[in-house]
Short mmCIF file of C-alpha atoms and ligand atoms in Angstrom, two decimals:
data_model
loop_
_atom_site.label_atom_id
_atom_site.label_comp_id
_atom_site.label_asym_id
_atom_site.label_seq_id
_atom_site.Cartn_x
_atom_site.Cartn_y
_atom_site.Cartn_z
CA UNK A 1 89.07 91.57 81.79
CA UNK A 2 91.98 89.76 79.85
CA UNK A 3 94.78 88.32 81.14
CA UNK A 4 97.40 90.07 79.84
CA UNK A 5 101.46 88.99 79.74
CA UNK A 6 102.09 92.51 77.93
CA UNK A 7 104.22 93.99 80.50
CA UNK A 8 104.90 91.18 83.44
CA UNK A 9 104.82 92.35 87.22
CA UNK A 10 106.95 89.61 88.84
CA UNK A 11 107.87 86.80 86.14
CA UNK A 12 107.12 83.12 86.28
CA UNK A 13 109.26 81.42 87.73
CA UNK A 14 111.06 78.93 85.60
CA UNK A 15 111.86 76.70 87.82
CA UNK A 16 108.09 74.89 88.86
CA UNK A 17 107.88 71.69 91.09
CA UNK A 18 108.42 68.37 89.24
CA UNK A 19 104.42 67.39 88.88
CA UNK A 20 102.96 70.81 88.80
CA UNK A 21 104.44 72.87 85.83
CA UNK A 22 103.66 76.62 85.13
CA UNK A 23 101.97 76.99 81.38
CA UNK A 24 101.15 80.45 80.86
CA UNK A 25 98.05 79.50 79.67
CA UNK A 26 96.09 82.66 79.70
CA UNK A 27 92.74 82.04 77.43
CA UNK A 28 92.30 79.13 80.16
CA UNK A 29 92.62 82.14 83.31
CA UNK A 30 89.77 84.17 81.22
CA UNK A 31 87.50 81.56 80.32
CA UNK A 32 87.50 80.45 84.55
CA UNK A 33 87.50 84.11 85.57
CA UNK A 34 84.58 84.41 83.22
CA UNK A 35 82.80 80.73 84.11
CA UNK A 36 83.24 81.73 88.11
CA UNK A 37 81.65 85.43 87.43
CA UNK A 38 78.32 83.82 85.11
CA UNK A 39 77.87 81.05 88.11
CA UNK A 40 78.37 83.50 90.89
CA UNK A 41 76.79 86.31 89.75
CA UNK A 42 73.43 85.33 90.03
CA UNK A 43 73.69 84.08 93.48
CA UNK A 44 75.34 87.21 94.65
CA UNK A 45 72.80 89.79 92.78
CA UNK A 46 69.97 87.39 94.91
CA UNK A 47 71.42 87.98 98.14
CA UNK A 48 71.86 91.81 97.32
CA UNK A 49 68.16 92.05 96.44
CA UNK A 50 68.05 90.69 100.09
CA UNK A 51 69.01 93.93 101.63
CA UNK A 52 66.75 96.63 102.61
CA UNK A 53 67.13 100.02 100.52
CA UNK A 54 69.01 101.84 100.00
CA UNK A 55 71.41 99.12 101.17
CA UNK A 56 70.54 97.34 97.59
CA UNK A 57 71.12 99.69 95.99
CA UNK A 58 74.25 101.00 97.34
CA UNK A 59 76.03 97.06 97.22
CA UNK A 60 74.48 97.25 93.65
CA UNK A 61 76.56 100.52 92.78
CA UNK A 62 79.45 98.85 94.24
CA UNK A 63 79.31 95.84 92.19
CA UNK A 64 79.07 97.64 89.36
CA UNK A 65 75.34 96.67 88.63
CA UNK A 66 74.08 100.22 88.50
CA UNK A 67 76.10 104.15 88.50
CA UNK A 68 75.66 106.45 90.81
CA UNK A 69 72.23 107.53 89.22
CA UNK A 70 70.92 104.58 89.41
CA UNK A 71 70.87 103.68 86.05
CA UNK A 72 71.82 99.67 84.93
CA UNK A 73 75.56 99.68 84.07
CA UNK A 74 78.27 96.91 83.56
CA UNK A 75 81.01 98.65 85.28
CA UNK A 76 84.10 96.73 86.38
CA UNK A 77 82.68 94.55 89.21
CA UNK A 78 86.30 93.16 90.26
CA UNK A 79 88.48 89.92 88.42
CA UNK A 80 86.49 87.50 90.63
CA UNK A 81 89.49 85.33 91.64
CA UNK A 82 88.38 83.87 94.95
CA UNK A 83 85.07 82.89 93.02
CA UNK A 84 87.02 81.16 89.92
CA UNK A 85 89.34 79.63 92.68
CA UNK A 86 86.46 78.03 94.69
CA UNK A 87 85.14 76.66 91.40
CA UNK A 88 88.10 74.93 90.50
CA UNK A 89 89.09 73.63 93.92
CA UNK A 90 85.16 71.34 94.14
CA UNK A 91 86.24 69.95 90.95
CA UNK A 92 89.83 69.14 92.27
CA UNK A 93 87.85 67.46 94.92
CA UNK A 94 85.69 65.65 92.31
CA UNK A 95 82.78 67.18 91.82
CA UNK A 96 81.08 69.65 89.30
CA UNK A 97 82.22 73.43 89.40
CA UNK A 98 78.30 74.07 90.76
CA UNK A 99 78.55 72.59 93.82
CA UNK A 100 81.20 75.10 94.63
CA UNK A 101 79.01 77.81 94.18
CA UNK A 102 77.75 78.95 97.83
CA UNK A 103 81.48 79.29 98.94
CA UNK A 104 82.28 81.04 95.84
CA UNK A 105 79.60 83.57 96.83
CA UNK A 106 80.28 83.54 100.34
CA UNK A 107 83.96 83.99 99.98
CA UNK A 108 83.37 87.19 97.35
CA UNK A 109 81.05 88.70 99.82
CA UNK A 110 83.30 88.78 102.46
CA UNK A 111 85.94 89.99 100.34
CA UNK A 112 83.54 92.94 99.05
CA UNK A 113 82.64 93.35 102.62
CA UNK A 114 86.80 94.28 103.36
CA UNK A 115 87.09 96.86 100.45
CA UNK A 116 84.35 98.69 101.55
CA UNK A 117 85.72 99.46 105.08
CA UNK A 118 89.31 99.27 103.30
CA UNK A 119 88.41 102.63 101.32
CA UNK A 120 86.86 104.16 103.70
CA UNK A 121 89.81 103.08 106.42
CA UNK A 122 92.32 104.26 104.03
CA UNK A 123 89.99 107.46 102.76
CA UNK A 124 90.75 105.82 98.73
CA UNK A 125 88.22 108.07 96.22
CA UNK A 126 88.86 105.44 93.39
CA UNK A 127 88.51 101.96 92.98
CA UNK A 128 87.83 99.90 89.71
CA UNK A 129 87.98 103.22 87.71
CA UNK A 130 85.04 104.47 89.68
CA UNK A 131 84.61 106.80 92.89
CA UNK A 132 84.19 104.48 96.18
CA UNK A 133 81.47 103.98 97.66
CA UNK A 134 82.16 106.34 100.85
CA UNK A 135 82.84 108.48 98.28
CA UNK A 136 79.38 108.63 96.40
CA UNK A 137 77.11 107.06 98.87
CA UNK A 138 78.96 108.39 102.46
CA UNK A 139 80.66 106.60 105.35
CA UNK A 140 77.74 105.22 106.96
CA UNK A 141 76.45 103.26 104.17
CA UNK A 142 79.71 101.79 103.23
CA UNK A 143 80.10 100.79 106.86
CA UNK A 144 76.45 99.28 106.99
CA UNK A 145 77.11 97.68 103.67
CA UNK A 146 80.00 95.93 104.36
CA UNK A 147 78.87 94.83 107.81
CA UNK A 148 75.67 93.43 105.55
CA UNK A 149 77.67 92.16 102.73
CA UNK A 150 79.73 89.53 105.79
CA UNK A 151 76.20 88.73 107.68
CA UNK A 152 75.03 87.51 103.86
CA UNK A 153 77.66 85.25 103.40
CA UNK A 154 77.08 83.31 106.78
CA UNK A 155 73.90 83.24 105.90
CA UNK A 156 74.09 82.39 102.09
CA UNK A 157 76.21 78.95 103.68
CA UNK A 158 74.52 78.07 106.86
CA UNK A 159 70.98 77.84 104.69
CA UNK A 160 72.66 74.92 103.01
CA UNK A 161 71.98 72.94 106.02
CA UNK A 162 74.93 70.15 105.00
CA UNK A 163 77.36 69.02 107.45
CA UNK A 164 79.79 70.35 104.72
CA UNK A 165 78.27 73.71 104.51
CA UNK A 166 78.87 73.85 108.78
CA UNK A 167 83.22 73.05 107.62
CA UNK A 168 82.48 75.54 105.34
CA UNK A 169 81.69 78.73 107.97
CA UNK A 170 83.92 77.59 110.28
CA UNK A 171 86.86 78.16 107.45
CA UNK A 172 84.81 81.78 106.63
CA UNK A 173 84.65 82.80 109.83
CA UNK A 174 88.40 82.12 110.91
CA UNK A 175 89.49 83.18 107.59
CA UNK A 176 87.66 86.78 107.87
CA UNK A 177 88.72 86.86 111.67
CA UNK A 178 92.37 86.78 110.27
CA UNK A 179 91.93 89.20 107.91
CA UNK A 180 90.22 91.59 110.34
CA UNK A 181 93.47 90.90 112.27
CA UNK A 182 95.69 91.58 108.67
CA UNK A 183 93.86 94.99 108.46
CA UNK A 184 94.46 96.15 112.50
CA UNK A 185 98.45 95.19 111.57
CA UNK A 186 98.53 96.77 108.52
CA UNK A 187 97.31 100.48 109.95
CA UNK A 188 99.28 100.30 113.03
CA UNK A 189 102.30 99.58 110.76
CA UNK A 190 101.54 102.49 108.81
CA UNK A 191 102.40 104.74 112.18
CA UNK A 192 105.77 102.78 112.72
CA UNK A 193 109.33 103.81 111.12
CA UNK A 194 110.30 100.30 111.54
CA UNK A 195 108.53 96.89 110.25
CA UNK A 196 110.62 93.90 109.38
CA UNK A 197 110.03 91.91 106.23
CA UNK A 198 108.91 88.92 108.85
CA UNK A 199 106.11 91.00 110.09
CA UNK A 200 104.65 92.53 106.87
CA UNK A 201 104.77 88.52 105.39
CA UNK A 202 102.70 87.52 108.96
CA UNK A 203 100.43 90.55 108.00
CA UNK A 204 99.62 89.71 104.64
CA UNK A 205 99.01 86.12 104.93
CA UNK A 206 96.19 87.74 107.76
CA UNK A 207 94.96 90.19 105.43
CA UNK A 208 95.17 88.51 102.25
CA UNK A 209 96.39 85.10 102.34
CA UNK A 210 93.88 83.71 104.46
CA UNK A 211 90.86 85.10 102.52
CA UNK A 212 92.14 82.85 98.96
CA UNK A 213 93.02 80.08 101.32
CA UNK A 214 89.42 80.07 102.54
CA UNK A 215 88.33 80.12 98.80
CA UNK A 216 90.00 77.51 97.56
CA UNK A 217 89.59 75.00 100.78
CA UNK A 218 85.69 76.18 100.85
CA UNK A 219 85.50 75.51 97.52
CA UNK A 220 87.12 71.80 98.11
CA UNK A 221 85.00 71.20 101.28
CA UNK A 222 81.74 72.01 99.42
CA UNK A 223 82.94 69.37 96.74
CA UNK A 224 82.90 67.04 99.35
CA UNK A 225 87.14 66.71 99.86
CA UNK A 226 88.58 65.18 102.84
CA UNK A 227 90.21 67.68 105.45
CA UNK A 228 93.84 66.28 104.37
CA UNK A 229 92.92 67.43 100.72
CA UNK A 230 91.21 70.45 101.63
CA UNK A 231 94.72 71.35 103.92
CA UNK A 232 96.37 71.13 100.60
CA UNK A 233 94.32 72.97 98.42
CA UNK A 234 94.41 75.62 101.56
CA UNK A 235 98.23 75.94 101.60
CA UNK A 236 97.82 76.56 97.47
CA UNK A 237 95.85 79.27 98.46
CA UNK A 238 97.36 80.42 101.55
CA UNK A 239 100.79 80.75 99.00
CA UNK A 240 99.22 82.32 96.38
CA UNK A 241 97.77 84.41 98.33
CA UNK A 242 100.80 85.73 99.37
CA UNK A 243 102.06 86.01 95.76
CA UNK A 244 99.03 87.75 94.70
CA UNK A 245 99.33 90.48 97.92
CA UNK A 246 103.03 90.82 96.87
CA UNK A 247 102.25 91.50 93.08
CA UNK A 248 99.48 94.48 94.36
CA UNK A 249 102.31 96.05 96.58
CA UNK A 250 104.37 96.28 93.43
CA UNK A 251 100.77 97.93 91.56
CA UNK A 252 100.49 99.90 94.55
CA UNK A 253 103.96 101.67 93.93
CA UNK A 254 104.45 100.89 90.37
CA UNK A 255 100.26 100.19 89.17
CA UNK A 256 99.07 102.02 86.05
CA UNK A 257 96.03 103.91 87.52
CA UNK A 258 94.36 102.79 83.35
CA UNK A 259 95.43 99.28 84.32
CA UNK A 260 94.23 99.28 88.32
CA UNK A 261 91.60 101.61 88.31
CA UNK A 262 93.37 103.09 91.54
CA UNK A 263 95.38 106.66 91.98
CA UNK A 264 98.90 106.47 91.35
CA UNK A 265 101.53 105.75 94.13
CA UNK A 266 98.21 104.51 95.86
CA UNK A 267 100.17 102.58 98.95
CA UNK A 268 102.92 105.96 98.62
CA UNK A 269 99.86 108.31 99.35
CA UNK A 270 98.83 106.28 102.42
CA UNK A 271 102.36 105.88 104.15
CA UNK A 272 101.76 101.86 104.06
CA UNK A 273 104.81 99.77 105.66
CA UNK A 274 104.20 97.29 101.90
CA UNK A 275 106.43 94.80 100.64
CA UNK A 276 108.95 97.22 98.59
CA UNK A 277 109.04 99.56 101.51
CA UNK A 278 110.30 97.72 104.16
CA UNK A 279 112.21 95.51 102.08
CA UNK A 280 113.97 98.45 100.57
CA UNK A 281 114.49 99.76 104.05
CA UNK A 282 115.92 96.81 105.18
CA UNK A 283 118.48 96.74 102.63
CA UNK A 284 121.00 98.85 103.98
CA UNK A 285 122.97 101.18 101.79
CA UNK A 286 122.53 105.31 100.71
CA UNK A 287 119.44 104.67 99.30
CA UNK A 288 117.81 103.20 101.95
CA UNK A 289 119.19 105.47 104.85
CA UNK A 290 117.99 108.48 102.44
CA UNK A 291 114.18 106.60 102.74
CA UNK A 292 114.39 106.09 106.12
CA UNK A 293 115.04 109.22 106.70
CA UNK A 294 111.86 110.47 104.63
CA UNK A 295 110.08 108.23 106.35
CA UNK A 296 110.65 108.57 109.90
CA UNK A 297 109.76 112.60 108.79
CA UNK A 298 106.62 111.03 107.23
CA UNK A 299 105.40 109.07 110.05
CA UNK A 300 105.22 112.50 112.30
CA UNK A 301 102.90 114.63 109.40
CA UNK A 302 99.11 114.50 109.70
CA UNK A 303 97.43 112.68 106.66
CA UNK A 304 96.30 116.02 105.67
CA UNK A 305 99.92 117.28 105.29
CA UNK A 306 101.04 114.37 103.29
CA UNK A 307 98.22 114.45 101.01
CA UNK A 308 98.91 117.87 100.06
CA UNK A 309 102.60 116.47 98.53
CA UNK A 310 103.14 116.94 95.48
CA UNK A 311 103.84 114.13 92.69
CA UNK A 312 107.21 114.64 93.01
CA UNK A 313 107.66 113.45 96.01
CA UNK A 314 106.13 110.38 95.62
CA UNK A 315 108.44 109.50 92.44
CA UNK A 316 111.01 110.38 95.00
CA UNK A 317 109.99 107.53 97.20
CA UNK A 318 109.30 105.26 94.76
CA UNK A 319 112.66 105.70 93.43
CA UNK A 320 114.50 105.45 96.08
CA UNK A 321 112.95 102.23 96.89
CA UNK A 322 113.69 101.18 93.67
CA UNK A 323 116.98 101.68 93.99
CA UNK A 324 117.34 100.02 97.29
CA UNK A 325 116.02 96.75 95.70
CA UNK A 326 112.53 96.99 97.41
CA UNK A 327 111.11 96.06 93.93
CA UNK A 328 113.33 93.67 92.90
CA UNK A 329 112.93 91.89 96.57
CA UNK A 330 109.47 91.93 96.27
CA UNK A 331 109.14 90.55 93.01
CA UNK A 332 111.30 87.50 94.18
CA UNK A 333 108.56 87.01 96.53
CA UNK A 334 105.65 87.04 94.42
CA UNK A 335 107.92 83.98 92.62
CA UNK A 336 108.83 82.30 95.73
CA UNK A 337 105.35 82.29 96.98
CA UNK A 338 104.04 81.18 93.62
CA UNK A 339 106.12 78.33 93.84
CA UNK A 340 105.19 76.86 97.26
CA UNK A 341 101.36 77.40 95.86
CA UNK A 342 101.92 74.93 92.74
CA UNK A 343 104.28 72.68 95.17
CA UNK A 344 101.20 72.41 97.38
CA UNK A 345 99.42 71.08 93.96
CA UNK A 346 101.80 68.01 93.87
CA UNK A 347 100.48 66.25 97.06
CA UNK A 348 96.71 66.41 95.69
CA UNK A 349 95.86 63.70 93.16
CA UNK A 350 93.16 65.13 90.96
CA UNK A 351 92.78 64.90 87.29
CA UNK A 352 95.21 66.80 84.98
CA UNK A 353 93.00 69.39 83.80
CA UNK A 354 91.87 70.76 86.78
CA UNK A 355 95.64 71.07 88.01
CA UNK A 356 96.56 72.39 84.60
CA UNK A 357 93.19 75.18 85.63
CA UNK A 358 95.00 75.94 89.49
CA UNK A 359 98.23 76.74 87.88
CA UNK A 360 97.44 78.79 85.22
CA UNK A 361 95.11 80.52 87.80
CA UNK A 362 98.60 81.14 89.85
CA UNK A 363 100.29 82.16 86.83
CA UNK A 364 97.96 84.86 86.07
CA UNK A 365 98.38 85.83 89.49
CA UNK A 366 101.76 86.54 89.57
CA UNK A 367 101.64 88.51 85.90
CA UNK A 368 98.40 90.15 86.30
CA UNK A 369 98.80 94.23 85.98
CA UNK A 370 95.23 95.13 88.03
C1 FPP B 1 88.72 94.12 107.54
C2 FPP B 1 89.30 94.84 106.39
C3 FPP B 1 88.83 96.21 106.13
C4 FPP B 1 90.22 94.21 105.65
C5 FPP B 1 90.83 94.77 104.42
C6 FPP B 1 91.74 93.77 103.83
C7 FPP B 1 92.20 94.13 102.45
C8 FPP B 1 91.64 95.31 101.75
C9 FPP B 1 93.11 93.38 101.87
C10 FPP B 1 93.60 93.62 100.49
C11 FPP B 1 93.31 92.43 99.66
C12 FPP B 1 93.44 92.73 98.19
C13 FPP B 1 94.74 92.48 97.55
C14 FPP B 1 92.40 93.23 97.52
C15 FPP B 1 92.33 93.41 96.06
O1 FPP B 1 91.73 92.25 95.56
P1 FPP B 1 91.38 92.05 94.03
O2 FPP B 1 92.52 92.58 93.21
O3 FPP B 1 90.99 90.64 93.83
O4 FPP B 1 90.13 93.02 93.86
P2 FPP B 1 88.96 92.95 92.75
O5 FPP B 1 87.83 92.20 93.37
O6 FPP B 1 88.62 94.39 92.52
O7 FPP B 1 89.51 92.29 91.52
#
């Protein structure tokens, strides 16, 4: 995919910590998206052929590997942003982008393993421009995929046999453990008229912060980095994390189903308490009452009911949250968290290109339209 700065999600923000300065340096983001899919890709399609059919073959639709026929394809197998984050964060720790590798794997399993039960969870037909894998393959097998696709990445790291590689799981397994939490908060919330802004931050650092934390401080512990400098490389994560979570709320209102491969109004459709929605709602003001309102009427209709709405009201919603300032709130946050991510950067000495590689990573993040 290419980084694109056509039509920008949440701006850069201008105003980036004394040592660690935002570049916009976009051929750099595809050329470490594309380094961290050639290294990992090989290790993942290994531990696929691991599984027992049709449990290959099902991951392998899902990746992209195959279609739904069976036949090779190179479908859109996902940006691979935990993978090029791991890679980057061994050499902050001083050592070559390989040794990474096993965490880069590791962390994109478990993060395959979450969108599997995600679409199923949230009953999505489309992701990547293609029909989910509930969708062509059924519930079980997305549910016995994903389960597989989490048991392979303890396994891919614990074969290592390294001290390191024992850090390593610990950070996977309390990472995914936190996500699993994320998830639980993020579907009760969806039943609630009220979430603050506090608890929808606490609930996507679970669900997404802590998975890119674990990338990039997996990635550092593999490289051999102290805990102090694998703390910092966490917090990077942990904050762009948050950014990144924050910029697909606004896709998940706002997202070009060309651009995200996703329906439109995707987080609309699924009555999620996101970013612009409870920000909006705790704005105060006509247009917020007016949401609240439609909301609090939502919250009572079966799934079934809402699905069967019509476009119009979910341009309805969107604009009213608009309005509110949901999206301008939201996209303050993306910035904000972006920030604390590259003023994490400035307590790790490493050597200038490799910063130069995390921030341009969290710049893409913030701009990034899929
Ligand atoms: C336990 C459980 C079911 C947890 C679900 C947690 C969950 C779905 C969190 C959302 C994280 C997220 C922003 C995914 C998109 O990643 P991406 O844009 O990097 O996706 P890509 O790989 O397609 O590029």
């Amino acid at each position: 995919m290419n980084a694109s700065t056509e039509r920008t999600g949440a701006p850069l923000n201008t105003a980036s910590p004394a040592r660690t300065r935002s570049t916009g340096d976009f051929a750099r983001v595809n050329a470490l998206l594309a380094r961290g899919r050639t290294l990992a890709t090989p290790v993942l399609r290994a531990a696929v052929d691991r599984l027992a059919p049709p449990m290959d073959t099902v991951a392998a639709y899902h990746f992209g590997w195959i279609d739904a026929e069976g036949r090779p394809s190179d479908a859109d197998g996902g940006k691979a942003v935990r993978p090029a984050l791991a890679l980057v964060s061994a050499e902050a720790a001083g050592a070559p982008p390989e040794t990474g590798v096993p965490g880069a794997v590791a962390v994109e399993l478990v993060h395959n393993f979450s969108l599997l039960h995600d679409d199923l969870m949230d009953g999505d037909e489309q992701r990547r421009h293609r029909d989910t894998v509930w969708k062509v393959h059924g519930p079980a097998q997305a549910i016995l995929v994903g389960d597989a696709l989490f048991a392979l990445a303890g396994e891919l790291l614990l074969e290592l046999g390294t001290v390191d590689a024992g850090r390593a799981t610990r950070r996977l397994t309390s990472a995914t453990r936190k996500l699993i939490d994320g998830q639980a908060q993020d579907i009760s919330y969806e039943g609630r008229v009220h979430v603050s802004v506090a608890e929808c931050l606490e609930m996507e650092g679970n669900k997404t912060g802590a998975l890119l934390a674990c990338a990039t401080s997996i990635g550092a512990v593999l490289g051999g980095a102290d805990d102090r400098t694998a703390d910092a490389l966490e917090a990077y994560g942990f904050h762009l994390g948050l950014s990144f979570q924050a910029v697909d709320d606004l896709l998940g209102v706002w997202g070009d189903p060309e651009s995200t491969g996703k329906q439109t109004w995707s987080d609309l459709r699924q009555r999620k308490k996101s970013l612009p929605v409870v920000a909006a709602l705790a704005a105060g003001g006509t247009a917020a009452g007016r949401l609240g309102e439609l909301m609090a009427a939502d919250v009572k209709k079966s799934q079934r009911e809402f699905e069967d709405f019509d476009e119009a009201e979910f341009a309805a919603r969107a604009a009213l949250i608009e309005e509110a300032g949901g999206r301008d709130a939201t996209t303050a946050i993306a910035r904000e968290q972006h920030h604390k991510a590259l003023e994490a950067l400035d307590g790790i000495d490493m050597p200038d290109p490799v910063r130069e590689e995390l921030v341009a990573l969290a710049d893409f993040v913030v701009v990034r339209q899929k």
